[in-house]
Tab-separated table of C-alpha atoms and ligand atoms in Angstrom:
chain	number	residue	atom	x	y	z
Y	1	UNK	CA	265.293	244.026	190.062
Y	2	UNK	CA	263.104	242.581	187.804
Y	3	UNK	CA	259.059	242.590	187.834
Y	4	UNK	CA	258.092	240.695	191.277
Y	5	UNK	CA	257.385	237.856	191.752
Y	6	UNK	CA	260.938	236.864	190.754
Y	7	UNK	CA	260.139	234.087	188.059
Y	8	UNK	CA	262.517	234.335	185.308
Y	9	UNK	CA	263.921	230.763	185.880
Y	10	UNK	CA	263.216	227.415	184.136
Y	11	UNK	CA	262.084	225.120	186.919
Y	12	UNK	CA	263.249	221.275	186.043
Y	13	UNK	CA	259.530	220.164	186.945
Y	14	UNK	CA	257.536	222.936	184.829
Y	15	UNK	CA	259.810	222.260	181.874
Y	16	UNK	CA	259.103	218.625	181.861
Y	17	UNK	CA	255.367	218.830	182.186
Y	18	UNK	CA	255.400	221.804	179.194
Y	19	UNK	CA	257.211	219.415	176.854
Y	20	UNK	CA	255.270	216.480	178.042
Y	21	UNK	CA	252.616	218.446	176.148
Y	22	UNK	CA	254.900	218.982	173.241
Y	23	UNK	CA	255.160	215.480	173.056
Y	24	UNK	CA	251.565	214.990	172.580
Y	25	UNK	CA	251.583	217.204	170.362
Y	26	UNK	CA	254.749	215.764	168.424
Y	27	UNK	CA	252.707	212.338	168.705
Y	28	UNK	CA	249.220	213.834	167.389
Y	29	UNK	CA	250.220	215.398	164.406
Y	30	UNK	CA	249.985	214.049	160.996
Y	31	UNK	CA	251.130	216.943	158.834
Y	32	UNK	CA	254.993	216.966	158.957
Y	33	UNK	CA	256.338	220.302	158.939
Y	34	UNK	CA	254.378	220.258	162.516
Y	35	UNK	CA	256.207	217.304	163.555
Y	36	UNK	CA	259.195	218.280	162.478
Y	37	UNK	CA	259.168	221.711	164.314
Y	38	UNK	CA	257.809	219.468	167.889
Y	39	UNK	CA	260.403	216.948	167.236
Y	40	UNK	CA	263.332	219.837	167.043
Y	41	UNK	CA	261.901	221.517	170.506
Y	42	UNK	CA	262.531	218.306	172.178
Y	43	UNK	CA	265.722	217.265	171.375
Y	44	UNK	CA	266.735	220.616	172.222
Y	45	UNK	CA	264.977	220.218	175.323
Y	46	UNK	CA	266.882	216.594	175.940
Y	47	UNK	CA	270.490	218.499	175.219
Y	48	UNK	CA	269.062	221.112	177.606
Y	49	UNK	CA	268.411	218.516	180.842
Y	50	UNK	CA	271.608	216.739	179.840
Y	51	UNK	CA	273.587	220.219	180.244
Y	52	UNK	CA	271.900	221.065	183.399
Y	53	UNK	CA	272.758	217.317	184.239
Y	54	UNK	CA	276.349	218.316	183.918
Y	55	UNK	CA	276.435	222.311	185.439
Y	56	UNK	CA	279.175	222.687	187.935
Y	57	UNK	CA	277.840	223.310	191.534
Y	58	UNK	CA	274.776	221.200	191.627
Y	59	UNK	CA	274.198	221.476	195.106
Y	60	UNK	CA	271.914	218.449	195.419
Y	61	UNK	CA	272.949	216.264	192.781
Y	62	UNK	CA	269.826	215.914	189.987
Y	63	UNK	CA	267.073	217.134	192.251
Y	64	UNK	CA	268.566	220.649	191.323
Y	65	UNK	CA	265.115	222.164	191.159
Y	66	UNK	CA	266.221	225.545	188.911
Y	67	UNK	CA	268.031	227.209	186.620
Y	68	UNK	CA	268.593	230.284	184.701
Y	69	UNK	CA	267.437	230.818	181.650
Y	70	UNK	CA	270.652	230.285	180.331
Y	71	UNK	CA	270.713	227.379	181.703
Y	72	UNK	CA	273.357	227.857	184.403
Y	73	UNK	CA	272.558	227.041	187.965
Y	74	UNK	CA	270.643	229.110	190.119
Y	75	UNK	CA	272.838	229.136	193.398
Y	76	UNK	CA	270.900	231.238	196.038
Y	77	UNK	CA	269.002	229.763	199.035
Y	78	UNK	CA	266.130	227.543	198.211
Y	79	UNK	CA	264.401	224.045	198.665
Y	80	UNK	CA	266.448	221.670	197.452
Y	81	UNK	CA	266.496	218.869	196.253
Y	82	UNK	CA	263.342	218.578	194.249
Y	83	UNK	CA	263.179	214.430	193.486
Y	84	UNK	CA	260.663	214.777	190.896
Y	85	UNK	CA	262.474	216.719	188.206
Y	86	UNK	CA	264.485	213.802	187.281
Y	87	UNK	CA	261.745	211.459	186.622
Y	88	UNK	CA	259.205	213.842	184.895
Y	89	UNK	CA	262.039	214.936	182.732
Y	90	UNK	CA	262.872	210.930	182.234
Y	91	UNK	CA	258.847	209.812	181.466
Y	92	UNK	CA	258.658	212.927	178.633
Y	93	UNK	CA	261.849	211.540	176.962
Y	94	UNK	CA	261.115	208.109	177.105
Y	95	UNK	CA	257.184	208.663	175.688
Y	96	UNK	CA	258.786	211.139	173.261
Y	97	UNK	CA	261.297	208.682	172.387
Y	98	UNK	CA	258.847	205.851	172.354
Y	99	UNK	CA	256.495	208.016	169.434
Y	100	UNK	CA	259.895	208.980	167.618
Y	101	UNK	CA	260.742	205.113	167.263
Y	102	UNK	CA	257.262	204.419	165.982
Y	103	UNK	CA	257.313	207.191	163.198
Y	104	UNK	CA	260.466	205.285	162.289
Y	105	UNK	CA	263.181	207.185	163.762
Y	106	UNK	CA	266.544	205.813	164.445
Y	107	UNK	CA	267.428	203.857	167.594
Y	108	UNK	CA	270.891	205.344	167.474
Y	109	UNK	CA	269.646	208.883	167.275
Y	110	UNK	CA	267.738	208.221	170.611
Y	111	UNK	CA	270.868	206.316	171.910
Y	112	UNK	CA	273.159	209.049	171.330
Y	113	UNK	CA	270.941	211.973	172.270
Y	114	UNK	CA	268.183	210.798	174.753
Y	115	UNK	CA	269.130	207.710	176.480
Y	116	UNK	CA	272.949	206.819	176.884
Y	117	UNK	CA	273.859	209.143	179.161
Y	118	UNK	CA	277.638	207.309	179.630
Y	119	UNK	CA	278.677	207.682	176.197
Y	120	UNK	CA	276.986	211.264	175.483
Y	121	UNK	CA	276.635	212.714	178.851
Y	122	UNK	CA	276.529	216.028	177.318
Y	123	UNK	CA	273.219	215.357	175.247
Y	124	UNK	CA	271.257	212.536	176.254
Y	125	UNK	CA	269.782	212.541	180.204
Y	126	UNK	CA	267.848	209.486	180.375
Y	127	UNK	CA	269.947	206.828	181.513
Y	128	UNK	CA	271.280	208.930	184.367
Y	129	UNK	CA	268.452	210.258	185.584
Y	130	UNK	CA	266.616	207.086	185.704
Y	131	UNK	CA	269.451	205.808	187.870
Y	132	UNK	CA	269.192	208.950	190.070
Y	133	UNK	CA	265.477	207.940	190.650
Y	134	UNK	CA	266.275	204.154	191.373
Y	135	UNK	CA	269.229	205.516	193.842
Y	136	UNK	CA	267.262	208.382	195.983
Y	137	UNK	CA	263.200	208.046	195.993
Y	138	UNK	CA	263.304	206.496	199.709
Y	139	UNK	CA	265.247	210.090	200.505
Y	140	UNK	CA	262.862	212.950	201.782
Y	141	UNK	CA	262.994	215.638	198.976
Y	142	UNK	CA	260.787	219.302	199.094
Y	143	UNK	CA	257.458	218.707	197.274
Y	144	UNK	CA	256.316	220.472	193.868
Y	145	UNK	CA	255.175	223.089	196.012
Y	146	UNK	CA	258.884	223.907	197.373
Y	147	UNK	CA	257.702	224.369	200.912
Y	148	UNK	CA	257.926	221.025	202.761
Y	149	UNK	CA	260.850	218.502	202.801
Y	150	UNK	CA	259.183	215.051	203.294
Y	151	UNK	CA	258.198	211.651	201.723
Y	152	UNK	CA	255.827	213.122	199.083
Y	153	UNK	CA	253.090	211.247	197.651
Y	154	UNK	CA	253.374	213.153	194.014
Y	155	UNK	CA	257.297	212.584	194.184
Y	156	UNK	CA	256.350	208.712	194.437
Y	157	UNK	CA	254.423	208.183	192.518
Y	158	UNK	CA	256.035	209.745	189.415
Y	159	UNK	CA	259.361	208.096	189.947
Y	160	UNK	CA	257.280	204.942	190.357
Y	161	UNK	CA	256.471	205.811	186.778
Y	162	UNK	CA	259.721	206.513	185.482
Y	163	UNK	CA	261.053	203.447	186.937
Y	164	UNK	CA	258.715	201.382	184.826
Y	165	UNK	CA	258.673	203.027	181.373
Y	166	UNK	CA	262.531	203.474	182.147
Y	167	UNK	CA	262.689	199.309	182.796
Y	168	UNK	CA	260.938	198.909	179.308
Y	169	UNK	CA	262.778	201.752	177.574
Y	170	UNK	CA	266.673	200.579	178.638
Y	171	UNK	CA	265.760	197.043	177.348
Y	172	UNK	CA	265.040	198.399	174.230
Y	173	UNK	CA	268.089	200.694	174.074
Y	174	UNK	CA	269.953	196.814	174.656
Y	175	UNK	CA	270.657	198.234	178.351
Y	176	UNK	CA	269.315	195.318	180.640
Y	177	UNK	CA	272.034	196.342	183.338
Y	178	UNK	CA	270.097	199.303	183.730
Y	179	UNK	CA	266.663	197.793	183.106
Y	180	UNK	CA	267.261	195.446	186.303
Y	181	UNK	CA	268.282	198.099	188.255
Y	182	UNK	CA	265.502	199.804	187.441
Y	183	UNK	CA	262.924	196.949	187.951
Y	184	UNK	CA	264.617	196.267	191.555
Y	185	UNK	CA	263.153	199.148	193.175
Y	186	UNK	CA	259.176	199.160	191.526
Y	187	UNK	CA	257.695	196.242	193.677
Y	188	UNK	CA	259.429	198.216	196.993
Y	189	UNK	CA	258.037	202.254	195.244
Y	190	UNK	CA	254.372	200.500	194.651
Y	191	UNK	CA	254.470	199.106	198.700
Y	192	UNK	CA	255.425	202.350	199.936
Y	193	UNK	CA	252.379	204.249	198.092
Y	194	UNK	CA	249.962	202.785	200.415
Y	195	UNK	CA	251.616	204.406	203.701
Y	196	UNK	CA	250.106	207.759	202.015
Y	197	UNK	CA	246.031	206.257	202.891
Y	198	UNK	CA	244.605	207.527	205.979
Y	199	UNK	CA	241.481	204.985	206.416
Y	200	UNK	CA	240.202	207.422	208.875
Y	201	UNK	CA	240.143	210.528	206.794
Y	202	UNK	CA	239.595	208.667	203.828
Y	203	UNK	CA	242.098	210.770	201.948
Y	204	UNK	CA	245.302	210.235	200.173
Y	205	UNK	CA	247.530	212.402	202.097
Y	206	UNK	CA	249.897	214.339	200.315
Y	207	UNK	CA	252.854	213.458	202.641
Y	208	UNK	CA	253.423	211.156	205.845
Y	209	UNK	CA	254.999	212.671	209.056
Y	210	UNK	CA	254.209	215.944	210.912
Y	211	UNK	CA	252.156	218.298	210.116
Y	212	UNK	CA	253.824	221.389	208.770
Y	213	UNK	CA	252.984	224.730	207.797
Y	214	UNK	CA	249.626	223.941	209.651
Y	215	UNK	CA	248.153	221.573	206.956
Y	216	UNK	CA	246.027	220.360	209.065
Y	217	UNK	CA	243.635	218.512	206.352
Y	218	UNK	CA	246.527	216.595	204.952
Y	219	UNK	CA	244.267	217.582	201.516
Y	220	UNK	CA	246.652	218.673	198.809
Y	221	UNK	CA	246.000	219.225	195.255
Y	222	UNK	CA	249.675	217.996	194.758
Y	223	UNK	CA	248.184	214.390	195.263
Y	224	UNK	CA	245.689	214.550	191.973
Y	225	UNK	CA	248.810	215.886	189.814
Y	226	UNK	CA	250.791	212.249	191.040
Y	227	UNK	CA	248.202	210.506	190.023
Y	228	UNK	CA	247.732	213.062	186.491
Y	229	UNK	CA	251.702	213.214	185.987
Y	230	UNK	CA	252.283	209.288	187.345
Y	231	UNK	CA	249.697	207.018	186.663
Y	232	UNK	CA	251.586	204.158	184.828
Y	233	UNK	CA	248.705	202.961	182.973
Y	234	UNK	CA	249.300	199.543	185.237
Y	235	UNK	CA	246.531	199.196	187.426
Y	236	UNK	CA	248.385	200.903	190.503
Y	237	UNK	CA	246.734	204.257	191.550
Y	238	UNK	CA	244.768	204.593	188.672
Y	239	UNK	CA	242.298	207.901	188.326
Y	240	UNK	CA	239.367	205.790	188.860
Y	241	UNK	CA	240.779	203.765	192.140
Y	242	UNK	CA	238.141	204.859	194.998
Y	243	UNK	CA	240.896	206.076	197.214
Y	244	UNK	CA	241.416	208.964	194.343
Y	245	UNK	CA	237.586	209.566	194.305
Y	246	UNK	CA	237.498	210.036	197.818
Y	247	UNK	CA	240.638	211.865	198.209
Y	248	UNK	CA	239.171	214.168	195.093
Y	249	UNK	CA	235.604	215.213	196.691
Y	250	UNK	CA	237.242	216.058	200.134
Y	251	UNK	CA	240.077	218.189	198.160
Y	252	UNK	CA	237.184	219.950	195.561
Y	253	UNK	CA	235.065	220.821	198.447
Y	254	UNK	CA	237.837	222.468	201.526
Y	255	UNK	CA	238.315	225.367	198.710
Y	256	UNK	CA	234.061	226.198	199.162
Y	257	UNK	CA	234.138	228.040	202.496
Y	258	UNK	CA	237.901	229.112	201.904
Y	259	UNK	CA	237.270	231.198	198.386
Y	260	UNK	CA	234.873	233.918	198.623
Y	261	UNK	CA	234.692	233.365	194.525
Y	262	UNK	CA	233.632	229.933	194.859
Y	263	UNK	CA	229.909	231.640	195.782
Y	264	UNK	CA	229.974	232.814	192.053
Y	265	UNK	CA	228.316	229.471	190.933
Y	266	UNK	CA	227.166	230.611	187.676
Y	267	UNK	CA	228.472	232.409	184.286
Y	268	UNK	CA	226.892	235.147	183.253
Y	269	UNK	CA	224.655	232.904	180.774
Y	270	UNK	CA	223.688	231.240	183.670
Y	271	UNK	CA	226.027	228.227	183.500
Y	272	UNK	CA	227.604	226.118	186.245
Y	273	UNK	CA	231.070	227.072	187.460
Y	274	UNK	CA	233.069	224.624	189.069
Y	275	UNK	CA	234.811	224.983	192.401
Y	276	UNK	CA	237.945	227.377	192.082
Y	277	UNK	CA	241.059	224.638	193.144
Y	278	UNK	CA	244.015	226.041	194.592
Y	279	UNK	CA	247.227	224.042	195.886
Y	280	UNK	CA	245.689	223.023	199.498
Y	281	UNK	CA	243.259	224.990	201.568
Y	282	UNK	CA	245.652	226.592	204.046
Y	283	UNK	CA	248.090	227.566	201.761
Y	284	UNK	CA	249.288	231.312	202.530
Y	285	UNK	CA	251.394	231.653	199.846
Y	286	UNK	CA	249.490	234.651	197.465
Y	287	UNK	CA	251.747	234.890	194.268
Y	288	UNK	CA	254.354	237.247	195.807
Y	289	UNK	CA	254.845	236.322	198.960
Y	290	UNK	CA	253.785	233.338	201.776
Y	291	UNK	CA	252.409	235.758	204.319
Y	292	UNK	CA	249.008	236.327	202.589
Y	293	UNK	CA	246.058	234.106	201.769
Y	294	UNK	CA	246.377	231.763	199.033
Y	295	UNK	CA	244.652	231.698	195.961
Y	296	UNK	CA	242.752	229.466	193.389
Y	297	UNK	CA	245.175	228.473	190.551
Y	298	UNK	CA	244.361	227.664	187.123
Y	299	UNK	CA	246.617	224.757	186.861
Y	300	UNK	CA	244.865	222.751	189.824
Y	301	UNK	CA	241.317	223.779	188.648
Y	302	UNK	CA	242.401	222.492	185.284
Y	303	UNK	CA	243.454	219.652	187.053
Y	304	UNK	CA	239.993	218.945	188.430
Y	305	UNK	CA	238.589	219.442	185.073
Y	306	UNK	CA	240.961	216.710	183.878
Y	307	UNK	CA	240.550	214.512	186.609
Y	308	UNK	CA	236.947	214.009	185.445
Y	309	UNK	CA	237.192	214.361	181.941
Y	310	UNK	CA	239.912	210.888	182.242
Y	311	UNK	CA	237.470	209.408	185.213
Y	312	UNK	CA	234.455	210.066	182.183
Y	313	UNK	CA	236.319	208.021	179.859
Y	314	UNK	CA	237.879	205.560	181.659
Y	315	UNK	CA	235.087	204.036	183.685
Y	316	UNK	CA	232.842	204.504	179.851
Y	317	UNK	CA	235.850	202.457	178.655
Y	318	UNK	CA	235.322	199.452	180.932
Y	319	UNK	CA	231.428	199.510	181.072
Y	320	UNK	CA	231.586	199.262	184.771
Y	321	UNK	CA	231.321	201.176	187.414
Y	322	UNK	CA	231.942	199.920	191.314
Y	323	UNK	CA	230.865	201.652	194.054
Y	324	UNK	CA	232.160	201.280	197.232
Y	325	UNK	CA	232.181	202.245	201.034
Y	326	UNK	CA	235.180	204.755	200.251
Y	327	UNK	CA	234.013	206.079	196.502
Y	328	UNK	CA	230.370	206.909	197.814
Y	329	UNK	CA	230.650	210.255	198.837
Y	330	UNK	CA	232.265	211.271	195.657
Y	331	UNK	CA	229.488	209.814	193.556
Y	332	UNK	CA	227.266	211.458	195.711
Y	333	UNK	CA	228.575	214.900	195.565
Y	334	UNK	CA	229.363	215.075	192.058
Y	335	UNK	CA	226.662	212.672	190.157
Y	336	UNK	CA	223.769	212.936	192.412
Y	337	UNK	CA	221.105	212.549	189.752
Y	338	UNK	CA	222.875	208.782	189.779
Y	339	UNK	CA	222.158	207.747	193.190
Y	340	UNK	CA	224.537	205.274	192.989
Y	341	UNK	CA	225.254	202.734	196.251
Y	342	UNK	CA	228.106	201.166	197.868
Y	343	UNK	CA	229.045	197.803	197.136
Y	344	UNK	CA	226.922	198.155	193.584
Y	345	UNK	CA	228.506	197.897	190.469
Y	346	UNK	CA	226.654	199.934	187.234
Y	347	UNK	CA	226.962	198.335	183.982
Y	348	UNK	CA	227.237	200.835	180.796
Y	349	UNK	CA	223.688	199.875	179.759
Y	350	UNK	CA	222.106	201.297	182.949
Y	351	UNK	CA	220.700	204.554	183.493
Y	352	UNK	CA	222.416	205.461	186.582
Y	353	UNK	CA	225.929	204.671	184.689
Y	354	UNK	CA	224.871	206.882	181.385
Y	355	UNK	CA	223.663	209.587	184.271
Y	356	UNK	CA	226.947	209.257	186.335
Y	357	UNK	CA	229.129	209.441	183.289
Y	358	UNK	CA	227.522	212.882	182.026
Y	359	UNK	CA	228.140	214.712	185.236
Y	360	UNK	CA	231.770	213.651	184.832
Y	361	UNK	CA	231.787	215.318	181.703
Y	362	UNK	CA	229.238	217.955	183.347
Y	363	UNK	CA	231.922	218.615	185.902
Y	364	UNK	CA	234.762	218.946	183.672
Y	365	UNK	CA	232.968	221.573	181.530
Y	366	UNK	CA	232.345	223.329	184.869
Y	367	UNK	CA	235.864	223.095	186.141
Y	368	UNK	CA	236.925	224.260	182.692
Y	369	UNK	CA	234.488	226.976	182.595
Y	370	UNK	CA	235.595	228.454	186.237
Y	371	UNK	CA	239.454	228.596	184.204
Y	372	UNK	CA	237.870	230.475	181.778
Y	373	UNK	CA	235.834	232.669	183.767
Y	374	UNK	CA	238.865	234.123	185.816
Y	375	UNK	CA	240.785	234.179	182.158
Y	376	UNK	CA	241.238	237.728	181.716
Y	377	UNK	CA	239.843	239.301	178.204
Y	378	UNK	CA	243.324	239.327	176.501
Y	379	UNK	CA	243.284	235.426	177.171
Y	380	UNK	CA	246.998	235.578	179.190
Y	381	UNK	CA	247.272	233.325	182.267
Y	382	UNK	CA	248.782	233.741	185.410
Y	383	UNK	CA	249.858	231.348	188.112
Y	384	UNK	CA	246.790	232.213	190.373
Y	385	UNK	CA	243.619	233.895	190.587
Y	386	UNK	CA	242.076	236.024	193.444
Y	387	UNK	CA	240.284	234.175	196.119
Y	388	UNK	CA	238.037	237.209	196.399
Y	389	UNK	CA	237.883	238.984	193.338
Y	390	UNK	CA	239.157	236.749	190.727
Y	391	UNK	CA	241.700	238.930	189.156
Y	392	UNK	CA	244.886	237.482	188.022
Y	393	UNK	CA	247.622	237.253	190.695
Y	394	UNK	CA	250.871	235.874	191.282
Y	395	UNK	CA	253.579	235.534	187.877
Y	396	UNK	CA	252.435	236.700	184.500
Y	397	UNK	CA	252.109	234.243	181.410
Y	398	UNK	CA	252.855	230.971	183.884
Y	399	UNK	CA	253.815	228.193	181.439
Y	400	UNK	CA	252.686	225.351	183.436
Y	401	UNK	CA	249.290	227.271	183.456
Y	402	UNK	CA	248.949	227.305	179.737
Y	403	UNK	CA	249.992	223.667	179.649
Y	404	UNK	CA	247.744	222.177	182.437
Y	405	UNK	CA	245.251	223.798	179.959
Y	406	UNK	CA	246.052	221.912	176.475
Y	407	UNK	CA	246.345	218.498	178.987
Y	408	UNK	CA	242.907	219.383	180.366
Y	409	UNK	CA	241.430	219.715	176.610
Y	410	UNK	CA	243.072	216.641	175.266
Y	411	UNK	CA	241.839	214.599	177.808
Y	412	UNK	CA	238.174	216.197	177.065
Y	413	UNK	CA	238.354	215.576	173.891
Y	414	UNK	CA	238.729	212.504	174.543
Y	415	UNK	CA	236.269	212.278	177.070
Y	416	UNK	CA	234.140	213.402	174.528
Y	417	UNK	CA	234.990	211.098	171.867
Y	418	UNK	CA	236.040	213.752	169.712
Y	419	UNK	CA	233.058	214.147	167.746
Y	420	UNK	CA	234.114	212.831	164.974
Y	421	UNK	CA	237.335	214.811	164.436
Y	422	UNK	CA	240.416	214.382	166.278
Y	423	UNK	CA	241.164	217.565	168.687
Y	424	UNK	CA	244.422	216.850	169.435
Y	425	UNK	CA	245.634	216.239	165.550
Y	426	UNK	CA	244.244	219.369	164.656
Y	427	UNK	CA	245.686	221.587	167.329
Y	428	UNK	CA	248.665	219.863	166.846
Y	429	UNK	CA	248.913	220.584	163.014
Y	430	UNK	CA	248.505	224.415	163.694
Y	431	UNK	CA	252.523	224.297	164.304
Y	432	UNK	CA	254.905	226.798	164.750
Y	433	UNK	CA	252.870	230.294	165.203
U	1	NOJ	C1	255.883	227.745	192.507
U	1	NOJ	C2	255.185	226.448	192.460
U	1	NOJ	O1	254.763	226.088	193.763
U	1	NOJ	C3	256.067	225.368	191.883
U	1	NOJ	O2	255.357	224.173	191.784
U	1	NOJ	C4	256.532	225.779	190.528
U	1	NOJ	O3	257.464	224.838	190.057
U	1	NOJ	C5	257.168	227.152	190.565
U	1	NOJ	N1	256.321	228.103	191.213
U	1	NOJ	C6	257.433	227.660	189.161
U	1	NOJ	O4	256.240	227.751	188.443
């Protein structure tokens, strides 16, 4: 028996979002042993999908959500299938693929070992699990949380994603077949996202249907990592859409009475802290087993940190802020020096805008700063941290924790406008340790 909790697995989700941060890195840096050693990780990583794509026993088809670390199947009891696997996996290898093609690397290279998964089934994953996606996201499917089997907001709205970068990506591997079966299923994926808004609560809710495993807010952090993980850059469920604002300030603020820690609102030099985030305020589930109290983790804190790093830049971006009936109360929570109203809309050369735009980046140093806090001294990161004392809980060295972490300084770097020097470039050119 190994150390508890039992972890030693590579989840199909975690992997995808780990190397979706190896392909930022594989896309930011300029110096090319760097790229070279990013660019090897991934296609490794595509030959590792593809074989777990091809294990004997899959007992959902692609929505297998884990493996060994071996990469044979993991066959014991657990929720399957997990829907989103295959279309995270698919939107890192196509944006991967997409950077690879613009350094000038070789269609047939990405042919053969990313994309055409009928001729090299064995290597390349793309093409099949894009086709998974267009074939099962009306099917109920356990969420990223691996509790509830339902229609899940996050599962959604990432294949929605993968369905449209995959459209654009098969045309350019000369795969139009595939592209319009691909494109036949985005208008009906973008419809369904709006049976997630409850008017009345104002909130996205993480899934539609009962209520289970008393969730009685409906508020799920899960929801903010759709719209982190499957924003398509098209206009649909953007960061800065008001239902995400309000869905965000409801979701920040159920952890306050919940966390005993989130009293701490201060580092010791007298800094904010943000609000410690955990997966959804009733969660029991307390790193080693689901009959405790749950926990802040760092990966949905960082989350909140990004949330407003990318809502700083975007709305600085477009010079314009609206305000409406449903964004209100997060403008009001978060940037009330800005006293911004409903049905206004702030141009970038007013002072309420310049006001509201520094507590976004205000906030995201705060939400950053409560991940650091909790960081114990030797700088290793857990899956969760106490909601009472703040120490570390739950599996050692999480992965997805130290990625949410580079994807929450990227974006505030950008948020920041880098100062001059490009954050991402140079972290990316540190390379291979
Ligand atoms: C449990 C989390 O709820 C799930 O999202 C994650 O994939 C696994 N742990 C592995 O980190």
């Amino acid at each position: 028996m190994g150390q508890e909790p039992d972890y030693e697995y590579t989840w199909v989700r975690d992997t995808s979002l780990t190397f979706e941060v190896v392909k930022s890195l594989y896309a930011a840096a300029s110096k090319k042993p760097a790229r070279s050693f990013y660019e090897g990780l991934i296609f490794a990583y595509s030959d590792v999908r593809a074989h777990e794509q091809i294990e004997p026993g899959l007992q959902t088809g692609l929505g297998e959500p884990k493996f060994y670390l071996n990469n044979t199947i993991f066959t014991g009891p657990w929720g399957r299938p997990q829907n989103d696997g295959p279309a995270t996996s698919a939107i890192t290898l196509i944006e991967f693929a997409n950077a690879y093609l613009a350094n000038g690397g070789s269609v047939d290279t990405v042919r053969n070992k990313i994309y055409d998964s009928n001729a090299n089934p064995a290597s390349a994953p793309v093409m099949k699990d894009l086709l998974f996606v267009a074939s099962n996201w009306t099917y109920p499917s356990f969420g990223i949380w691996e509790e509830v089997e339902a229609d899940h907001f996050y599962d959604r709205l990432v294949q929605r994603k993968a369905l449209v970068l995959g459209a654009a990506f098969a045309k350019k591997m000369g795969d139009s077949a595939t592209a319009s079966t691909l494109s036949s299923q985005i208008s009906a994926i973008t419809a369904s996202l709006d049976d997630f808004w409850d008017p009345n609560r104002k909130i996205i809710v993480y899934e539609y249907g009962p209520v289970y495993r008393g969730k009685t807010s409906y508020l799920d952090s899960a929801v903010l990592l759709g719209i982190q993980h499957g924003y398509a850059d098209d206009g649909v469920y953007a960061p800065t859409n008001e239902r995400v604002l309000s869905t965000a300030v409801r979701l920040a603020t159920s952890f306050i009475d919940v966390y005993p820690i989130a009293n701490t609102t201060q580092d010791a030099a007298g800094r904010t802290l943000g609000i410690p985030v955990g997966r959804y305020p009733e969660d029991t589930y307390n790193g080693v087993a689901t009959t405790g109290l749950g926990n802040p983790w760092y990966l949905t804190t960082a989350t909140m940190a990004q949330l407003m790093y990318t809502l700083a830049c975007d709305f600085s971006g477009a010079g314009s802020l609206p305000v409406t009936s449903v964004s209100e109360s997060f403008w009001s929570y978060f940037a009330p020096g800005a006293n911004l109203k409903a049905g206004k809309t702030y141009g970038s050369k007013d002072a309420a805008f310049k006001t509201a735009i520094a507590a976004l980046q205000g906030w995201g140093d705060a939400f950053m700063r409560t991940v650091m806090y909790y960081t114990p001294t030797d700088g290793h990161l857990s899956e969760e941290f106490d909601r009472a004392t703040g120490a570390p809980m739950g599996a050692a060295d999480l992965t997805w924790s130290y990625a949410s972490l580079l994807t929450a300084a990227m974006a505030r770097a950008e948020a920041m406008g880098n100062k001059g020097k490009n954050f991402d470039m140079q972290v990316a050119n540190l390379g291979p340790a």
